[in-house]
Short mmCIF file of C-alpha atoms in Angstrom, two decimals:
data_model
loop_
_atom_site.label_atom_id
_atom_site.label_comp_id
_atom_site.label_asym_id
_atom_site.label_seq_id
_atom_site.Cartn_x
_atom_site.Cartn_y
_atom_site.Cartn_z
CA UNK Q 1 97.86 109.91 73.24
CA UNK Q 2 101.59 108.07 72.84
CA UNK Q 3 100.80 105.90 76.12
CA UNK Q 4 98.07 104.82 74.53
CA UNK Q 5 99.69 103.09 71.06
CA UNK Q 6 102.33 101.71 72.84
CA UNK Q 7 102.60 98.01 72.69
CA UNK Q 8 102.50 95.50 75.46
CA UNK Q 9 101.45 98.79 77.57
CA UNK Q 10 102.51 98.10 81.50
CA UNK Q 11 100.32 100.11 84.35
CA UNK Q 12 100.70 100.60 88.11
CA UNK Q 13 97.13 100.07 88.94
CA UNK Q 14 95.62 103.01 90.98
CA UNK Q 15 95.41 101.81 94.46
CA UNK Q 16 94.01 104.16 97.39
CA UNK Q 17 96.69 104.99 100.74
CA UNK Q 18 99.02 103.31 98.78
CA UNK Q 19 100.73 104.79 94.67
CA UNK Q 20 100.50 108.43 95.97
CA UNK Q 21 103.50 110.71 94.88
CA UNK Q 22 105.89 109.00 97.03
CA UNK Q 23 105.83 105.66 95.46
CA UNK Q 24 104.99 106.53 92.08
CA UNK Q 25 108.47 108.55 92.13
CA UNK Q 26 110.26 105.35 93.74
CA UNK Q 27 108.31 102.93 90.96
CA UNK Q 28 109.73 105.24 88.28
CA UNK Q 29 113.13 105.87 89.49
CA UNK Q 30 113.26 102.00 89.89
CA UNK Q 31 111.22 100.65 86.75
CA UNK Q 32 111.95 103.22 84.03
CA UNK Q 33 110.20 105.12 81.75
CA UNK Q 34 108.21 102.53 80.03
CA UNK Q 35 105.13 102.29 82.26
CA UNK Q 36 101.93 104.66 83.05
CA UNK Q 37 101.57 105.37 86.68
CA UNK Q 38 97.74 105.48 87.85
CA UNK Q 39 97.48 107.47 90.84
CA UNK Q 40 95.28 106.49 93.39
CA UNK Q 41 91.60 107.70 93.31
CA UNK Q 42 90.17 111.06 94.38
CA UNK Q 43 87.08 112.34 94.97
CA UNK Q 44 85.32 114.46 92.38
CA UNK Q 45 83.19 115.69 94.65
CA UNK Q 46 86.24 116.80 96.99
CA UNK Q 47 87.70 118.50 94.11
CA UNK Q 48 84.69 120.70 92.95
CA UNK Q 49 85.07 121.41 96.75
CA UNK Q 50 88.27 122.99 96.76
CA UNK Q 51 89.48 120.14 99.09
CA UNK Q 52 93.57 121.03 99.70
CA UNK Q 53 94.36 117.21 100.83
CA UNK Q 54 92.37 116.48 97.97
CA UNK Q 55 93.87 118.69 95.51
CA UNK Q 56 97.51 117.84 96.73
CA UNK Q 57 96.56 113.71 96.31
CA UNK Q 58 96.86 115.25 92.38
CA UNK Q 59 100.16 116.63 92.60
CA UNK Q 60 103.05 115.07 90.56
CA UNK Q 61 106.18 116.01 88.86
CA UNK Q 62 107.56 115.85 85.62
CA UNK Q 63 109.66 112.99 86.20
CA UNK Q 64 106.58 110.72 87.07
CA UNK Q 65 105.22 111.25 83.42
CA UNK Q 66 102.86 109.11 82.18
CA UNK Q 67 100.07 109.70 84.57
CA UNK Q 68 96.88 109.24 84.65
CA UNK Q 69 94.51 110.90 87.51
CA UNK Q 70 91.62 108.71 88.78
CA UNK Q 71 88.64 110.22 89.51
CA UNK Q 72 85.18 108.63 91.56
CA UNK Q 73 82.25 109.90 91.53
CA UNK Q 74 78.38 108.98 90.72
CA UNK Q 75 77.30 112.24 89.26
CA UNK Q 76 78.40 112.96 85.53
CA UNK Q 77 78.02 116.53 86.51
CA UNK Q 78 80.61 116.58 88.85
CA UNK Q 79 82.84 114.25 87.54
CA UNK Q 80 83.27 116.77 84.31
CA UNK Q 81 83.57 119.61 86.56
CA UNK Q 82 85.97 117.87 88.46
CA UNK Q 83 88.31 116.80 85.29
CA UNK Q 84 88.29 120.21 83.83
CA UNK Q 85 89.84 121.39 87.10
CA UNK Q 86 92.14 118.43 87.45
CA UNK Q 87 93.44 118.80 83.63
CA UNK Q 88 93.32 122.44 83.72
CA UNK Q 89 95.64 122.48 87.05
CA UNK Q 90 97.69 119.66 87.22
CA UNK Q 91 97.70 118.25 83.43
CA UNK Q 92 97.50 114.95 83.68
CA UNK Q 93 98.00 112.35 80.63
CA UNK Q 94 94.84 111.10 80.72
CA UNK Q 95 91.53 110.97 82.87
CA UNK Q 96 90.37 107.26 84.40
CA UNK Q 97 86.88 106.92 85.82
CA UNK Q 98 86.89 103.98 88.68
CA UNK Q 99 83.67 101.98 87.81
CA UNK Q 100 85.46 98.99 89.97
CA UNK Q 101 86.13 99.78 93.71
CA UNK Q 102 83.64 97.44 95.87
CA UNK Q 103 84.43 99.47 98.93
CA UNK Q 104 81.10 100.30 100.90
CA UNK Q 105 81.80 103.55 101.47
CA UNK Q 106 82.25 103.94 97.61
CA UNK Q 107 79.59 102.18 96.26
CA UNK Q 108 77.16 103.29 99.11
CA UNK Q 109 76.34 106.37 99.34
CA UNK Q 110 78.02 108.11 96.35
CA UNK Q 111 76.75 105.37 94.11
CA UNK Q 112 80.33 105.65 92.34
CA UNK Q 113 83.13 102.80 91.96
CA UNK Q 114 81.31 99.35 91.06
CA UNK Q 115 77.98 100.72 91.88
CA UNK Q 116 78.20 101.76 87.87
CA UNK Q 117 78.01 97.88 87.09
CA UNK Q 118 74.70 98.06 88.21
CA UNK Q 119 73.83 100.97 86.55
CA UNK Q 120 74.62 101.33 83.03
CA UNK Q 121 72.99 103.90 81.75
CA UNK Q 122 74.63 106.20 84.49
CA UNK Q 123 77.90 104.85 83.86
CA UNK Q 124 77.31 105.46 79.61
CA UNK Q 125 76.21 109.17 80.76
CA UNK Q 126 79.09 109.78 82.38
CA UNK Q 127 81.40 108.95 79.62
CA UNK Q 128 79.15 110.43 77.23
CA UNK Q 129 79.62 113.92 79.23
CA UNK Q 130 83.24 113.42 79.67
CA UNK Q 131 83.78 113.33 76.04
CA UNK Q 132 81.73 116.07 75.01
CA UNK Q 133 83.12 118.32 77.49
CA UNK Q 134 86.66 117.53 74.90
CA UNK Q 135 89.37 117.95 77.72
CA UNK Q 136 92.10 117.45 75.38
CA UNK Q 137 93.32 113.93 77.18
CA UNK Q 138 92.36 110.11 76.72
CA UNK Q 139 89.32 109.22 78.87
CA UNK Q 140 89.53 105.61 80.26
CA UNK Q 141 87.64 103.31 83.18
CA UNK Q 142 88.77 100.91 85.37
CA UNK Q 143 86.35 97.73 86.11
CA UNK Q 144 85.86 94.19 87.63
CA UNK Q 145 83.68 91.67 85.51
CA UNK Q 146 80.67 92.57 87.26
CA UNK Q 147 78.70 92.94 90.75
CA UNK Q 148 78.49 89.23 90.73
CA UNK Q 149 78.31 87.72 87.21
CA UNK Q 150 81.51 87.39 85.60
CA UNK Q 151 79.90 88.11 81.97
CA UNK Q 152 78.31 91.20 83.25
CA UNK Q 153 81.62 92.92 81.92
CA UNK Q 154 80.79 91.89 77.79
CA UNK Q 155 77.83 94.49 77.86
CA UNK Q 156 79.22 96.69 79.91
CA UNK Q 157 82.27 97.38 78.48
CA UNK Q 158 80.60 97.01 74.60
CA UNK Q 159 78.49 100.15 76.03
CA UNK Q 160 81.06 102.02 77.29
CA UNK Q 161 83.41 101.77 73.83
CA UNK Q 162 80.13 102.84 71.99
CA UNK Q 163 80.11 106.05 74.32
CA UNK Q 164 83.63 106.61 73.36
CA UNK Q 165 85.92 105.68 76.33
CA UNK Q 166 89.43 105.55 75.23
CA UNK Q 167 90.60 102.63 77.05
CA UNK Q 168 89.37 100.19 79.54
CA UNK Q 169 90.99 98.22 82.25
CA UNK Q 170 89.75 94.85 83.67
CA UNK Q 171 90.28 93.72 87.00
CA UNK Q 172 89.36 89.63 86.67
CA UNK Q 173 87.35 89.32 89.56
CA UNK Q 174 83.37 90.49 90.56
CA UNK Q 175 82.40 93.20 93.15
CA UNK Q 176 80.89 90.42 95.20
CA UNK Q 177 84.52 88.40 94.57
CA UNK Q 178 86.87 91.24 96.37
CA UNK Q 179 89.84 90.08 96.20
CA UNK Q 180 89.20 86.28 97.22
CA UNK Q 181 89.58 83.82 94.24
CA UNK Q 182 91.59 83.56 90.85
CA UNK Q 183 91.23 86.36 88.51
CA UNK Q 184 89.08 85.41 85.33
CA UNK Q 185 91.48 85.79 82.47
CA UNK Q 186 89.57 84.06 80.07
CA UNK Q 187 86.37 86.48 80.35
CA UNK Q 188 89.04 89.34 80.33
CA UNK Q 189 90.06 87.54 76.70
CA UNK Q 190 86.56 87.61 75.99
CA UNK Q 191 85.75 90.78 76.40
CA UNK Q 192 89.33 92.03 74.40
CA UNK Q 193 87.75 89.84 71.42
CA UNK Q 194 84.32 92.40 71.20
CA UNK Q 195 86.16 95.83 71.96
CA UNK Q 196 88.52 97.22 69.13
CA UNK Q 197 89.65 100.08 72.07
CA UNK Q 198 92.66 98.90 74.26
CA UNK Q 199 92.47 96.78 76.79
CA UNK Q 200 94.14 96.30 80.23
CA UNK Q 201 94.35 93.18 81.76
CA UNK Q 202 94.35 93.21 86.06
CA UNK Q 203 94.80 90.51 88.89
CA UNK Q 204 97.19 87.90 89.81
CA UNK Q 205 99.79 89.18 88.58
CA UNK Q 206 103.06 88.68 90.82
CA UNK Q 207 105.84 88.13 88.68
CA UNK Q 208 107.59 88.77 84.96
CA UNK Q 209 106.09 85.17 84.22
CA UNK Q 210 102.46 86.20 85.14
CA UNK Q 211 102.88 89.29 82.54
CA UNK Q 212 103.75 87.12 79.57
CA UNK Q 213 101.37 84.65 80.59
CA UNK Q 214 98.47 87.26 81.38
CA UNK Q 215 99.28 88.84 78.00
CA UNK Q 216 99.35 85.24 76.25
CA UNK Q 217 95.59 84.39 77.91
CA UNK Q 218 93.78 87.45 77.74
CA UNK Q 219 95.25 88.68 74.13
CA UNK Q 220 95.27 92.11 76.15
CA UNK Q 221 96.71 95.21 75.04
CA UNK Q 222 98.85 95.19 78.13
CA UNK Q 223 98.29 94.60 81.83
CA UNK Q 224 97.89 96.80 85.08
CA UNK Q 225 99.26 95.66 87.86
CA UNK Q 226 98.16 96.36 91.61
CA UNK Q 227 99.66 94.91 94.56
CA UNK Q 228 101.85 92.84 92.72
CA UNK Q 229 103.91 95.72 92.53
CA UNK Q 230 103.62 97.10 96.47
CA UNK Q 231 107.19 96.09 97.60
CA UNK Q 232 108.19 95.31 94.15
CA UNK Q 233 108.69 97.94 91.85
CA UNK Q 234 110.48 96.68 89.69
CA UNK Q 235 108.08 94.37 88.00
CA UNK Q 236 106.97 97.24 86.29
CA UNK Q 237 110.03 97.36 84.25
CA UNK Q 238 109.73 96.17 80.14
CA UNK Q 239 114.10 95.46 80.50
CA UNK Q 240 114.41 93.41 83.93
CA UNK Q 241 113.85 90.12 84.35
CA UNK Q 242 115.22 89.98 87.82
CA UNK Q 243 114.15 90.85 91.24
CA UNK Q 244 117.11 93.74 92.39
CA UNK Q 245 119.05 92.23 95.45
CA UNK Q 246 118.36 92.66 99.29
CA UNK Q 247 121.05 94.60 100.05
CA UNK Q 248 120.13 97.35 96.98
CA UNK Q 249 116.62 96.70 98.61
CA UNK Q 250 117.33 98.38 101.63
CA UNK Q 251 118.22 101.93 99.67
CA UNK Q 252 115.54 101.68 97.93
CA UNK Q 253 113.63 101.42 101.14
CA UNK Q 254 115.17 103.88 103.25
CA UNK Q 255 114.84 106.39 99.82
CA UNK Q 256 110.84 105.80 99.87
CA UNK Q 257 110.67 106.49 103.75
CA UNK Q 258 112.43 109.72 103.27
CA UNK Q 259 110.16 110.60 100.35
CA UNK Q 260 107.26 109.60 102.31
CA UNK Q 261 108.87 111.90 105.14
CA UNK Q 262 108.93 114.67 103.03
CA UNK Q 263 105.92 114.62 101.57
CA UNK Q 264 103.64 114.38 104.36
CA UNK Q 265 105.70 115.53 107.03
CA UNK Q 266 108.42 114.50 109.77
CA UNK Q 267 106.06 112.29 111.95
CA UNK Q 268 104.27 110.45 109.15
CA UNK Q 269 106.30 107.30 109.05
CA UNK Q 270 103.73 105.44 110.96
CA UNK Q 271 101.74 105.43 107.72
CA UNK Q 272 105.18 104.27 105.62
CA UNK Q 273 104.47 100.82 108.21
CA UNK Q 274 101.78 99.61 105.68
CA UNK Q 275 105.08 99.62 102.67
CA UNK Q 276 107.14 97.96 104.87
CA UNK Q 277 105.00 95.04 105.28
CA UNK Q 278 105.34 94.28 101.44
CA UNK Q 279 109.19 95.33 101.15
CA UNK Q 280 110.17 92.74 103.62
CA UNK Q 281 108.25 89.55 103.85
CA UNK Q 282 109.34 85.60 103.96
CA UNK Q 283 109.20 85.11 100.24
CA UNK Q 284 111.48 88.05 99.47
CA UNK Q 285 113.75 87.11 102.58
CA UNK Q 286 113.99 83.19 102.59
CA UNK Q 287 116.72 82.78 104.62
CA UNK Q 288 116.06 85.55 107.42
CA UNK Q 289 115.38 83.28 110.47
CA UNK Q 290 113.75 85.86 112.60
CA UNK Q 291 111.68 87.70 110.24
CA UNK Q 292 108.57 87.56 111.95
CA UNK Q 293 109.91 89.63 114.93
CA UNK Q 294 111.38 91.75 112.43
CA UNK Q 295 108.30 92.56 110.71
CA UNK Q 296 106.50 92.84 114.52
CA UNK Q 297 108.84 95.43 114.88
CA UNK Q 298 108.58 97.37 111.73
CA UNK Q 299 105.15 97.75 112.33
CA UNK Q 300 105.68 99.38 115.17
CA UNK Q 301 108.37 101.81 113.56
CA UNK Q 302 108.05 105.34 114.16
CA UNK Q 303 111.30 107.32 113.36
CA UNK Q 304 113.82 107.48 110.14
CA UNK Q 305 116.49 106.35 113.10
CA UNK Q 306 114.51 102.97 114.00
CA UNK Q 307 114.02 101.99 110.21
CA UNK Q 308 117.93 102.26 109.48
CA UNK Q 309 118.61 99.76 112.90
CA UNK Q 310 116.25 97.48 112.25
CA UNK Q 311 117.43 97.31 108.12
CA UNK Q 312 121.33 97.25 109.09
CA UNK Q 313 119.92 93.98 111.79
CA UNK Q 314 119.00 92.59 108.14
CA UNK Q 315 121.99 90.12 107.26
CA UNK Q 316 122.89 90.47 103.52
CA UNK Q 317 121.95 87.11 101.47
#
């Protein structure tokens, strides 16, 4: 449970294609030891299967520690069945439930993700069975506000503390929202003020500024951060105040493809392209004339040998 007491806790938000084992190793090497890693989501469903891509999305190594495996699911049934094998297997530091993920596909036909907001009483159950079942690890939820009411979230989550979740982490924005918008960190704040469990706070958060100020508005617990941290790992570090320059950058790079290489094999750097395209950008590369045609051609990148050429074409600032 020491993740959990810490204060001013930082997350990597769980975010799927994108913090599998690769990146979270890069995100700790870079950032230290003073965050929890959320891995992206898995199916529960896949898992009571016996699913091997499935099963491997869970895999992680010592070094990675804190990390917490993120299940979806709308059955409570299989989503207990699922953590026992998950914990018993891989031993995770804690168990999240995603209660947030607006995806079709998710909130369709498995009813999971933010389908829950709709359905409380499924959504209690499930955290009611997760609890009983006493898998030896916190139990916590990630959420938006609501399907499309921002105060949806101050019954919700009030219902889910009373079922005995462990933590619960707010993403300031509605199902219906997406991604478009500002996130709400006033509602966040009010929902911190009802809850005496710990509370995340998630969206819009770019930069070492946004933390303190996120932290200052909401009165969270801490804050989990999502694609603020895609191309920017260290942001997730309590000591550094300061970006890490270009030309470091371009290790750091080149040490995530080959990770990424590794991991899922020597012709999978097509799917690195979607990393790229936050690791080199016009904001982090002001003075790069001719980074749009570099980024055209990164995104076409296929090879470990095309990556280094185009990164050495990258003048030093």
């Amino acid at each position: 449970m020491s993740w959990l007491t810490q204060k001013s806790i930082i997350a990597l938000a769980p975010m799927a294609d994108m913090t599998d084992g690769p990146f979270t190793k890069i995100c700790r090497e870079i950032a230290g030891k003073d965050f929890v890693i959320f891995r992206e989501m898995v199916s529960a469903e896949a898992i009571v299967r016996g699913n091997a891509k499935t099963l491997k999305m869970c895999e992680f190594s010592k070094t990675e520690r804190p990390v917490i495996i993120q299940l979806f699911g709308g059955r409570a049934e299989t989503i207990v069945e699922a953590a026992k094998i998950v914990v018993k297997k891989f031993k995770p530091d804690g168990i999240d439930i995603n209660m947030g993920c607006p995806v079709p596909k998710i909130t369709g036909k498995t009813r999971a993700g933010a389908a829950l907001l709709k359905d409380i009483p499924r959504a209690v159950n499930i955290i009611k069975a997760l609890k009983e079942a006493k898998l030896g690890v916190p139990i916590s939820v990630k959420t938006r506000l609501g399907w499309n009411k921002e105060d949806e979230i101050l019954d919700f989550a009030s219902k889910l503390e009373a079922a005995g979740v462990d933590l619960i982490s707010i993403h300031g924005r509605t199902k219906n929202q997406g991604y478009s918008g500002t996130a709400n960190w006033a509602m966040i704040a009010s929902v911190k003020k009802i809850l005496t469990i710990p509370v995340l706070a998630n969206g819009d958060i770019k930069n070492f500024e946004d933390i303190k100020k996120c932290l200052e508005a909401t009165g969270a617990d801490g804050v989990m951060i999502g694609r603020g941290a895609l191309g920017n790992p260290w942001i997730l570090s309590k000591n550094s105040k300061s970006q890490i320059p270009n030309h470091k950058l371009k290790g750091v790079i080149l040490k995530h493809a080959k990770l990424h290489l590794k991991h899922y094999g020597p012709k999978s750097l097509v799917t690195f392209r979607k990393h790229l395209a936050w690791y080199i950008n016009g904001e982090r590369w002001p003075n790069v004339k001719n980074i749009k045609e570099l980024r055209s051609r990164l995104v076409r990148v296929s090879t470990l040998k095309e990556l280094e050429g185009i990164l050495k074409s990258i003048p030093i600032q």
